[in-house]
Amino acid sequence: MRKTQLALLTLGATVLAGFVTVTPAAARDYPWCAQGRQYDYPGECAYSTYEQCQASVSGRLLFCGPNPRVAYGQAPQPQPRPHRRARQAAPY
């Protein structure tokens, strides 16, 4: 029984250590989108090359088009944080 508890504790610590070291994926706008009736505009923009997009849409009644956010420079810009104004202290 003691060996089982020790094994479970070790397994739990290993899993927890794995979660701690995971880094989030970076968001990225890919230059090619699968477009068609299945998707809203601009489509499924998950392709680095035109060839990847063509391979994915083959046989699906879709077509490949450029990602408008990349093609026209409309990538979402981070919103500036509002500046905090310091309050004036009342003189006493």
PDB file of N, CA and C in Angstrom:
ATOM      1  N   MET A   1       0.817  -1.184   0.000  1.00  0.00           N
ATOM      2  CA  MET A   1       0.000   0.000   0.000  1.00  0.00           C
ATOM      3  C   MET A   1       0.867   1.257   0.000  1.00  0.00           C
ATOM      4  N   ARG A   2       1.948   1.203   0.771  1.00  0.00           N
ATOM      5  CA  ARG A   2       2.821   2.360   0.866  1.00  0.00           C
ATOM      6  C   ARG A   2       3.517   2.630  -0.471  1.00  0.00           C
ATOM      7  N   LYS A   3       3.895   1.560  -1.189  1.00  0.00           N
ATOM      8  CA  LYS A   3       4.531   1.722  -2.495  1.00  0.00           C
ATOM      9  C   LYS A   3       3.564   2.342  -3.501  1.00  0.00           C
ATOM     10  N   THR A   4       2.302   1.964  -3.423  1.00  0.00           N
ATOM     11  CA  THR A   4       1.288   2.513  -4.326  1.00  0.00           C
ATOM     12  C   THR A   4       1.108   3.999  -4.078  1.00  0.00           C
ATOM     13  N   GLN A   5       1.053   4.403  -2.809  1.00  0.00           N
ATOM     14  CA  GLN A   5       0.908   5.812  -2.478  1.00  0.00           C
ATOM     15  C   GLN A   5       2.116   6.614  -2.947  1.00  0.00           C
ATOM     16  N   LEU A   6       3.293   6.078  -2.762  1.00  0.00           N
ATOM     17  CA  LEU A   6       4.506   6.750  -3.198  1.00  0.00           C
ATOM     18  C   LEU A   6       4.539   6.875  -4.713  1.00  0.00           C
ATOM     19  N   ALA A   7       4.115   5.838  -5.411  1.00  0.00           N
ATOM     20  CA  ALA A   7       4.074   5.881  -6.875  1.00  0.00           C
ATOM     21  C   ALA A   7       3.068   6.922  -7.365  1.00  0.00           C
ATOM     22  N   LEU A   8       1.886   6.979  -6.740  1.00  0.00           N
ATOM     23  CA  LEU A   8       0.884   7.976  -7.127  1.00  0.00           C
ATOM     24  C   LEU A   8       1.357   9.392  -6.823  1.00  0.00           C
ATOM     25  N   LEU A   9       2.011   9.587  -5.710  1.00  0.00           N
ATOM     26  CA  LEU A   9       2.548  10.895  -5.365  1.00  0.00           C
ATOM     27  C   LEU A   9       3.615  11.332  -6.369  1.00  0.00           C
ATOM     28  N   THR A  10       4.474  10.419  -6.755  1.00  0.00           N
ATOM     29  CA  THR A  10       5.513  10.718  -7.740  1.00  0.00           C
ATOM     30  C   THR A  10       4.889  11.042  -9.097  1.00  0.00           C
ATOM     31  N   LEU A  11       3.899  10.280  -9.492  1.00  0.00           N
ATOM     32  CA  LEU A  11       3.207  10.535 -10.755  1.00  0.00           C
ATOM     33  C   LEU A  11       2.529  11.895 -10.741  1.00  0.00           C
ATOM     34  N   GLY A  12       1.855  12.221  -9.645  1.00  0.00           N
ATOM     35  CA  GLY A  12       1.193  13.517  -9.520  1.00  0.00           C
ATOM     36  C   GLY A  12       2.183  14.673  -9.585  1.00  0.00           C
ATOM     37  N   ALA A  13       3.322  14.529  -8.920  1.00  0.00           N
ATOM     38  CA  ALA A  13       4.345  15.578  -8.947  1.00  0.00           C
ATOM     39  C   ALA A  13       4.910  15.756 -10.352  1.00  0.00           C
ATOM     40  N   THR A  14       5.077  14.649 -11.068  1.00  0.00           N
ATOM     41  CA  THR A  14       5.592  14.714 -12.433  1.00  0.00           C
ATOM     42  C   THR A  14       4.608  15.424 -13.352  1.00  0.00           C
ATOM     43  N   VAL A  15       3.336  15.095 -13.232  1.00  0.00           N
ATOM     44  CA  VAL A  15       2.314  15.734 -14.058  1.00  0.00           C
ATOM     45  C   VAL A  15       2.229  17.215 -13.730  1.00  0.00           C
ATOM     46  N   LEU A  16       2.252  17.575 -12.461  1.00  0.00           N
ATOM     47  CA  LEU A  16       2.199  18.972 -12.061  1.00  0.00           C
ATOM     48  C   LEU A  16       3.409  19.739 -12.576  1.00  0.00           C
ATOM     49  N   ALA A  17       4.573  19.140 -12.519  1.00  0.00           N
ATOM     50  CA  ALA A  17       5.775  19.790 -13.040  1.00  0.00           C
ATOM     51  C   ALA A  17       5.671  19.993 -14.546  1.00  0.00           C
ATOM     52  N   GLY A  18       5.019  19.073 -15.242  1.00  0.00           N
ATOM     53  CA  GLY A  18       4.820  19.232 -16.683  1.00  0.00           C
ATOM     54  C   GLY A  18       3.919  20.404 -17.002  1.00  0.00           C
ATOM     55  N   PHE A  19       2.874  20.630 -16.211  1.00  0.00           N
ATOM     56  CA  PHE A  19       1.979  21.760 -16.436  1.00  0.00           C
ATOM     57  C   PHE A  19       2.667  23.088 -16.146  1.00  0.00           C
ATOM     58  N   VAL A  20       3.540  23.100 -15.189  1.00  0.00           N
ATOM     59  CA  VAL A  20       4.221  24.336 -14.824  1.00  0.00           C
ATOM     60  C   VAL A  20       5.153  24.791 -15.937  1.00  0.00           C
ATOM     61  N   THR A  21       5.769  23.862 -16.646  1.00  0.00           N
ATOM     62  CA  THR A  21       6.752  24.224 -17.661  1.00  0.00           C
ATOM     63  C   THR A  21       6.147  24.462 -19.039  1.00  0.00           C
ATOM     64  N   VAL A  22       4.842  24.289 -19.221  1.00  0.00           N
ATOM     65  CA  VAL A  22       4.215  24.484 -20.522  1.00  0.00           C
ATOM     66  C   VAL A  22       4.080  25.979 -20.790  1.00  0.00           C
ATOM     67  N   THR A  23       4.506  26.410 -21.983  1.00  0.00           N
ATOM     68  CA  THR A  23       4.350  27.807 -22.378  1.00  0.00           C
ATOM     69  C   THR A  23       3.198  27.917 -23.361  1.00  0.00           C
ATOM     70  N   PRO A  24       2.459  29.016 -23.344  1.00  0.00           N
ATOM     71  CA  PRO A  24       1.336  29.167 -24.262  1.00  0.00           C
ATOM     72  C   PRO A  24       1.817  29.347 -25.693  1.00  0.00           C
ATOM     73  N   ALA A  25       0.984  28.921 -26.632  1.00  0.00           N
ATOM     74  CA  ALA A  25       1.319  29.075 -28.046  1.00  0.00           C
ATOM     75  C   ALA A  25       1.181  30.533 -28.441  1.00  0.00           C
ATOM     76  N   ALA A  26       2.036  30.969 -29.325  1.00  0.00           N
ATOM     77  CA  ALA A  26       1.967  32.343 -29.799  1.00  0.00           C
ATOM     78  C   ALA A  26       0.874  32.473 -30.855  1.00  0.00           C
ATOM     79  N   ALA A  27       0.083  33.505 -30.725  1.00  0.00           N
ATOM     80  CA  ALA A  27      -0.951  33.764 -31.720  1.00  0.00           C
ATOM     81  C   ALA A  27      -0.286  34.275 -32.989  1.00  0.00           C
ATOM     82  N   ARG A  28      -0.810  33.846 -34.125  1.00  0.00           N
ATOM     83  CA  ARG A  28      -0.178  34.232 -35.381  1.00  0.00           C
ATOM     84  C   ARG A  28      -1.238  34.285 -36.454  1.00  0.00           C
ATOM     85  N   ASP A  29      -1.129  35.269 -37.324  1.00  0.00           N
ATOM     86  CA  ASP A  29      -1.997  35.350 -38.493  1.00  0.00           C
ATOM     87  C   ASP A  29      -1.259  34.723 -39.661  1.00  0.00           C
ATOM     88  N   TYR A  30      -1.830  33.683 -40.213  1.00  0.00           N
ATOM     89  CA  TYR A  30      -1.225  32.999 -41.345  1.00  0.00           C
ATOM     90  C   TYR A  30      -1.657  33.681 -42.643  1.00  0.00           C
ATOM     91  N   PRO A  31      -0.832  33.640 -43.673  1.00  0.00           N
ATOM     92  CA  PRO A  31      -1.127  34.396 -44.897  1.00  0.00           C
ATOM     93  C   PRO A  31      -2.178  33.782 -45.808  1.00  0.00           C
ATOM     94  N   TRP A  32      -2.565  32.519 -45.639  1.00  0.00           N
ATOM     95  CA  TRP A  32      -3.538  31.886 -46.540  1.00  0.00           C
ATOM     96  C   TRP A  32      -4.724  31.344 -45.770  1.00  0.00           C
ATOM     97  N   CYS A  33      -5.903  31.498 -46.370  1.00  0.00           N
ATOM     98  CA  CYS A  33      -7.155  31.080 -45.735  1.00  0.00           C
ATOM     99  C   CYS A  33      -7.927  30.149 -46.664  1.00  0.00           C
ATOM    100  N   ALA A  34      -8.526  29.113 -46.078  1.00  0.00           N
ATOM    101  CA  ALA A  34      -9.481  28.275 -46.794  1.00  0.00           C
ATOM    102  C   ALA A  34     -10.820  29.000 -46.718  1.00  0.00           C
ATOM    103  N   GLN A  35     -11.421  29.265 -47.874  1.00  0.00           N
ATOM    104  CA  GLN A  35     -12.648  30.046 -47.914  1.00  0.00           C
ATOM    105  C   GLN A  35     -13.720  29.296 -48.674  1.00  0.00           C
ATOM    106  N   GLY A  36     -14.962  29.553 -48.307  1.00  0.00           N
ATOM    107  CA  GLY A  36     -16.088  28.912 -48.967  1.00  0.00           C
ATOM    108  C   GLY A  36     -17.313  28.958 -48.082  1.00  0.00           C
ATOM    109  N   ARG A  37     -18.318  28.187 -48.429  1.00  0.00           N
ATOM    110  CA  ARG A  37     -19.592  28.222 -47.723  1.00  0.00           C
ATOM    111  C   ARG A  37     -19.499  27.701 -46.295  1.00  0.00           C
ATOM    112  N   GLN A  38     -18.517  26.849 -46.009  1.00  0.00           N
ATOM    113  CA  GLN A  38     -18.401  26.266 -44.671  1.00  0.00           C
ATOM    114  C   GLN A  38     -17.937  27.286 -43.633  1.00  0.00           C
ATOM    115  N   TYR A  39     -17.253  28.329 -44.062  1.00  0.00           N
ATOM    116  CA  TYR A  39     -16.618  29.259 -43.133  1.00  0.00           C
ATOM    117  C   TYR A  39     -17.137  30.671 -43.332  1.00  0.00           C
ATOM    118  N   ASP A  40     -17.211  31.420 -42.240  1.00  0.00           N
ATOM    119  CA  ASP A  40     -17.487  32.843 -42.316  1.00  0.00           C
ATOM    120  C   ASP A  40     -16.241  33.545 -42.854  1.00  0.00           C
ATOM    121  N   TYR A  41     -16.404  34.790 -43.238  1.00  0.00           N
ATOM    122  CA  TYR A  41     -15.274  35.568 -43.743  1.00  0.00           C
ATOM    123  C   TYR A  41     -14.327  35.851 -42.590  1.00  0.00           C
ATOM    124  N   PRO A  42     -13.053  35.749 -42.712  1.00  0.00           N
ATOM    125  CA  PRO A  42     -12.250  35.501 -43.896  1.00  0.00           C
ATOM    126  C   PRO A  42     -11.995  34.033 -44.168  1.00  0.00           C
ATOM    127  N   GLY A  43     -12.463  33.130 -43.325  1.00  0.00           N
ATOM    128  CA  GLY A  43     -12.255  31.706 -43.541  1.00  0.00           C
ATOM    129  C   GLY A  43     -11.371  31.106 -42.469  1.00  0.00           C
ATOM    130  N   GLU A  44     -10.856  29.933 -42.774  1.00  0.00           N
ATOM    131  CA  GLU A  44      -9.955  29.241 -41.848  1.00  0.00           C
ATOM    132  C   GLU A  44      -8.524  29.624 -42.214  1.00  0.00           C
ATOM    133  N   CYS A  45      -7.984  30.599 -41.535  1.00  0.00           N
ATOM    134  CA  CYS A  45      -6.656  31.136 -41.856  1.00  0.00           C
ATOM    135  C   CYS A  45      -5.602  30.425 -41.013  1.00  0.00           C
ATOM    136  N   ALA A  46      -5.166  29.252 -41.497  1.00  0.00           N
ATOM    137  CA  ALA A  46      -4.239  28.443 -40.723  1.00  0.00           C
ATOM    138  C   ALA A  46      -3.139  27.853 -41.587  1.00  0.00           C
ATOM    139  N   TYR A  47      -2.823  28.513 -42.710  1.00  0.00           N
ATOM    140  CA  TYR A  47      -1.877  27.919 -43.655  1.00  0.00           C
ATOM    141  C   TYR A  47      -0.732  28.883 -43.938  1.00  0.00           C
ATOM    142  N   SER A  48       0.485  28.351 -43.837  1.00  0.00           N
ATOM    143  CA  SER A  48       1.677  29.155 -44.084  1.00  0.00           C
ATOM    144  C   SER A  48       1.964  29.311 -45.564  1.00  0.00           C
ATOM    145  N   THR A  49       1.612  28.306 -46.361  1.00  0.00           N
ATOM    146  CA  THR A  49       1.884  28.373 -47.795  1.00  0.00           C
ATOM    147  C   THR A  49       0.607  28.092 -48.576  1.00  0.00           C
ATOM    148  N   TYR A  50       0.613  28.550 -49.808  1.00  0.00           N
ATOM    149  CA  TYR A  50      -0.516  28.312 -50.695  1.00  0.00           C
ATOM    150  C   TYR A  50      -0.692  26.816 -50.949  1.00  0.00           C
ATOM    151  N   GLU A  51       0.409  26.086 -51.038  1.00  0.00           N
ATOM    152  CA  GLU A  51       0.354  24.649 -51.278  1.00  0.00           C
ATOM    153  C   GLU A  51      -0.322  23.918 -50.119  1.00  0.00           C
ATOM    154  N   GLN A  52      -0.038  24.314 -48.889  1.00  0.00           N
ATOM    155  CA  GLN A  52      -0.699  23.712 -47.739  1.00  0.00           C
ATOM    156  C   GLN A  52      -2.204  23.940 -47.814  1.00  0.00           C
ATOM    157  N   CYS A  53      -2.582  25.143 -48.162  1.00  0.00           N
ATOM    158  CA  CYS A  53      -4.001  25.476 -48.263  1.00  0.00           C
ATOM    159  C   CYS A  53      -4.660  24.656 -49.369  1.00  0.00           C
ATOM    160  N   GLN A  54      -4.013  24.548 -50.513  1.00  0.00           N
ATOM    161  CA  GLN A  54      -4.565  23.782 -51.634  1.00  0.00           C
ATOM    162  C   GLN A  54      -4.748  22.314 -51.253  1.00  0.00           C
ATOM    163  N   ALA A  55      -3.794  21.757 -50.544  1.00  0.00           N
ATOM    164  CA  ALA A  55      -3.901  20.363 -50.128  1.00  0.00           C
ATOM    165  C   ALA A  55      -5.072  20.177 -49.165  1.00  0.00           C
ATOM    166  N   SER A  56      -5.324  21.159 -48.317  1.00  0.00           N
ATOM    167  CA  SER A  56      -6.403  21.048 -47.352  1.00  0.00           C
ATOM    168  C   SER A  56      -7.781  21.200 -47.983  1.00  0.00           C
ATOM    169  N   VAL A  57      -7.926  22.072 -48.970  1.00  0.00           N
ATOM    170  CA  VAL A  57      -9.243  22.318 -49.553  1.00  0.00           C
ATOM    171  C   VAL A  57      -9.592  21.340 -50.662  1.00  0.00           C
ATOM    172  N   SER A  58      -8.655  20.526 -51.059  1.00  0.00           N
ATOM    173  CA  SER A  58      -8.887  19.587 -52.141  1.00  0.00           C
ATOM    174  C   SER A  58     -10.063  18.668 -51.819  1.00  0.00           C
ATOM    175  N   GLY A  59     -11.075  18.686 -52.659  1.00  0.00           N
ATOM    176  CA  GLY A  59     -12.233  17.831 -52.500  1.00  0.00           C
ATOM    177  C   GLY A  59     -13.251  18.330 -51.501  1.00  0.00           C
ATOM    178  N   ARG A  60     -13.116  19.557 -51.016  1.00  0.00           N
ATOM    179  CA  ARG A  60     -14.029  20.074 -49.995  1.00  0.00           C
ATOM    180  C   ARG A  60     -14.899  21.227 -50.487  1.00  0.00           C
ATOM    181  N   LEU A  61     -14.914  21.512 -51.789  1.00  0.00           N
ATOM    182  CA  LEU A  61     -15.671  22.624 -52.355  1.00  0.00           C
ATOM    183  C   LEU A  61     -15.297  23.956 -51.707  1.00  0.00           C
ATOM    184  N   LEU A  62     -14.008  24.127 -51.464  1.00  0.00           N
ATOM    185  CA  LEU A  62     -13.461  25.356 -50.905  1.00  0.00           C
ATOM    186  C   LEU A  62     -12.390  25.878 -51.838  1.00  0.00           C
ATOM    187  N   PHE A  63     -11.942  27.100 -51.591  1.00  0.00           N
ATOM    188  CA  PHE A  63     -10.835  27.659 -52.353  1.00  0.00           C
ATOM    189  C   PHE A  63      -9.912  28.389 -51.397  1.00  0.00           C
ATOM    190  N   CYS A  64      -8.715  28.711 -51.884  1.00  0.00           N
ATOM    191  CA  CYS A  64      -7.720  29.403 -51.070  1.00  0.00           C
ATOM    192  C   CYS A  64      -7.672  30.866 -51.460  1.00  0.00           C
ATOM    193  N   GLY A  65      -7.576  31.703 -50.442  1.00  0.00           N
ATOM    194  CA  GLY A  65      -7.449  33.133 -50.671  1.00  0.00           C
ATOM    195  C   GLY A  65      -6.509  33.727 -49.643  1.00  0.00           C
ATOM    196  N   PRO A  66      -6.016  34.926 -49.940  1.00  0.00           N
ATOM    197  CA  PRO A  66      -5.103  35.560 -48.979  1.00  0.00           C
ATOM    198  C   PRO A  66      -5.851  36.003 -47.725  1.00  0.00           C
ATOM    199  N   ASN A  67      -5.164  35.956 -46.615  1.00  0.00           N
ATOM    200  CA  ASN A  67      -5.709  36.440 -45.355  1.00  0.00           C
ATOM    201  C   ASN A  67      -5.729  37.963 -45.418  1.00  0.00           C
ATOM    202  N   PRO A  68      -6.897  38.596 -45.356  1.00  0.00           N
ATOM    203  CA  PRO A  68      -6.950  40.052 -45.510  1.00  0.00           C
ATOM    204  C   PRO A  68      -6.216  40.803 -44.408  1.00  0.00           C
ATOM    205  N   ARG A  69      -6.122  40.236 -43.216  1.00  0.00           N
ATOM    206  CA  ARG A  69      -5.397  40.923 -42.149  1.00  0.00           C
ATOM    207  C   ARG A  69      -3.908  40.993 -42.434  1.00  0.00           C
ATOM    208  N   VAL A  70      -3.382  39.971 -43.104  1.00  0.00           N
ATOM    209  CA  VAL A  70      -1.969  39.962 -43.449  1.00  0.00           C
ATOM    210  C   VAL A  70      -1.740  40.737 -44.744  1.00  0.00           C
ATOM    211  N   ALA A  71      -2.595  40.499 -45.740  1.00  0.00           N
ATOM    212  CA  ALA A  71      -2.410  41.098 -47.053  1.00  0.00           C
ATOM    213  C   ALA A  71      -2.551  42.619 -47.020  1.00  0.00           C
ATOM    214  N   TYR A  72      -3.463  43.116 -46.209  1.00  0.00           N
ATOM    215  CA  TYR A  72      -3.721  44.553 -46.189  1.00  0.00           C
ATOM    216  C   TYR A  72      -3.226  45.227 -44.918  1.00  0.00           C
ATOM    217  N   GLY A  73      -2.407  44.534 -44.178  1.00  0.00           N
ATOM    218  CA  GLY A  73      -1.794  45.122 -42.991  1.00  0.00           C
ATOM    219  C   GLY A  73      -2.787  45.467 -41.899  1.00  0.00           C
ATOM    220  N   GLN A  74      -3.833  44.682 -41.750  1.00  0.00           N
ATOM    221  CA  GLN A  74      -4.847  44.968 -40.755  1.00  0.00           C
ATOM    222  C   GLN A  74      -4.760  44.019 -39.577  1.00  0.00           C
ATOM    223  N   ALA A  75      -3.573  43.597 -39.257  1.00  0.00           N
ATOM    224  CA  ALA A  75      -3.406  42.711 -38.108  1.00  0.00           C
ATOM    225  C   ALA A  75      -3.851  43.457 -36.859  1.00  0.00           C
ATOM    226  N   PRO A  76      -4.540  42.792 -35.976  1.00  0.00           N
ATOM    227  CA  PRO A  76      -5.026  43.488 -34.777  1.00  0.00           C
ATOM    228  C   PRO A  76      -3.867  44.053 -33.968  1.00  0.00           C
ATOM    229  N   GLN A  77      -3.977  45.326 -33.661  1.00  0.00           N
ATOM    230  CA  GLN A  77      -2.950  46.000 -32.887  1.00  0.00           C
ATOM    231  C   GLN A  77      -3.338  45.935 -31.411  1.00  0.00           C
ATOM    232  N   PRO A  78      -2.369  45.764 -30.542  1.00  0.00           N
ATOM    233  CA  PRO A  78      -2.701  45.761 -29.119  1.00  0.00           C
ATOM    234  C   PRO A  78      -3.234  47.133 -28.711  1.00  0.00           C
ATOM    235  N   GLN A  79      -4.266  47.107 -27.901  1.00  0.00           N
ATOM    236  CA  GLN A  79      -4.865  48.360 -27.446  1.00  0.00           C
ATOM    237  C   GLN A  79      -3.947  49.023 -26.430  1.00  0.00           C
ATOM    238  N   PRO A  80      -3.735  50.328 -26.563  1.00  0.00           N
ATOM    239  CA  PRO A  80      -2.894  50.997 -25.571  1.00  0.00           C
ATOM    240  C   PRO A  80      -3.609  51.038 -24.227  1.00  0.00           C
ATOM    241  N   ARG A  81      -2.843  50.881 -23.198  1.00  0.00           N
ATOM    242  CA  ARG A  81      -3.412  50.921 -21.856  1.00  0.00           C
ATOM    243  C   ARG A  81      -3.623  52.379 -21.465  1.00  0.00           C
ATOM    244  N   PRO A  82      -4.745  52.700 -20.863  1.00  0.00           N
ATOM    245  CA  PRO A  82      -4.975  54.093 -20.462  1.00  0.00           C
ATOM    246  C   PRO A  82      -3.990  54.493 -19.363  1.00  0.00           C
ATOM    247  N   HIS A  83      -3.553  55.723 -19.459  1.00  0.00           N
ATOM    248  CA  HIS A  83      -2.614  56.222 -18.453  1.00  0.00           C
ATOM    249  C   HIS A  83      -3.378  56.534 -17.177  1.00  0.00           C
ATOM    250  N   ARG A  84      -2.802  56.149 -16.088  1.00  0.00           N
ATOM    251  CA  ARG A  84      -3.432  56.434 -14.803  1.00  0.00           C
ATOM    252  C   ARG A  84      -2.936  57.780 -14.313  1.00  0.00           C
ATOM    253  N   ARG A  85      -3.860  58.613 -13.973  1.00  0.00           N
ATOM    254  CA  ARG A  85      -3.490  59.922 -13.445  1.00  0.00           C
ATOM    255  C   ARG A  85      -3.397  59.823 -11.934  1.00  0.00           C
ATOM    256  N   ALA A  86      -2.390  60.442 -11.431  1.00  0.00           N
ATOM    257  CA  ALA A  86      -2.235  60.484  -9.977  1.00  0.00           C
ATOM    258  C   ALA A  86      -3.201  61.501  -9.394  1.00  0.00           C
ATOM    259  N   ARG A  87      -3.873  61.134  -8.323  1.00  0.00           N
ATOM    260  CA  ARG A  87      -4.780  62.082  -7.682  1.00  0.00           C
ATOM    261  C   ARG A  87      -3.982  63.039  -6.813  1.00  0.00           C
ATOM    262  N   GLN A  88      -4.446  64.257  -6.819  1.00  0.00           N
ATOM    263  CA  GLN A  88      -3.803  65.257  -5.987  1.00  0.00           C
ATOM    264  C   GLN A  88      -4.192  65.012  -4.531  1.00  0.00           C
ATOM    265  N   ALA A  89      -3.230  65.039  -3.694  1.00  0.00           N
ATOM    266  CA  ALA A  89      -3.499  64.882  -2.263  1.00  0.00           C
ATOM    267  C   ALA A  89      -4.011  66.203  -1.719  1.00  0.00           C
ATOM    268  N   ALA A  90      -5.040  66.128  -0.924  1.00  0.00           N
ATOM    269  CA  ALA A  90      -5.591  67.338  -0.336  1.00  0.00           C
ATOM    270  C   ALA A  90      -4.640  67.862   0.716  1.00  0.00           C
ATOM    271  N   PRO A  91      -4.373  69.167   0.680  1.00  0.00           N
ATOM    272  CA  PRO A  91      -3.475  69.734   1.715  1.00  0.00           C
ATOM    273  C   PRO A  91      -4.187  69.771   3.072  1.00  0.00           C
ATOM    274  N   TYR A  92      -3.480  69.391   4.110  1.00  0.00           N
ATOM    275  CA  TYR A  92      -4.057  69.398   5.445  1.00  0.00           C
ATOM    276  C   TYR A  92      -3.364  70.402   6.305  1.00  0.00           C
TER     277      TYR A  92
END
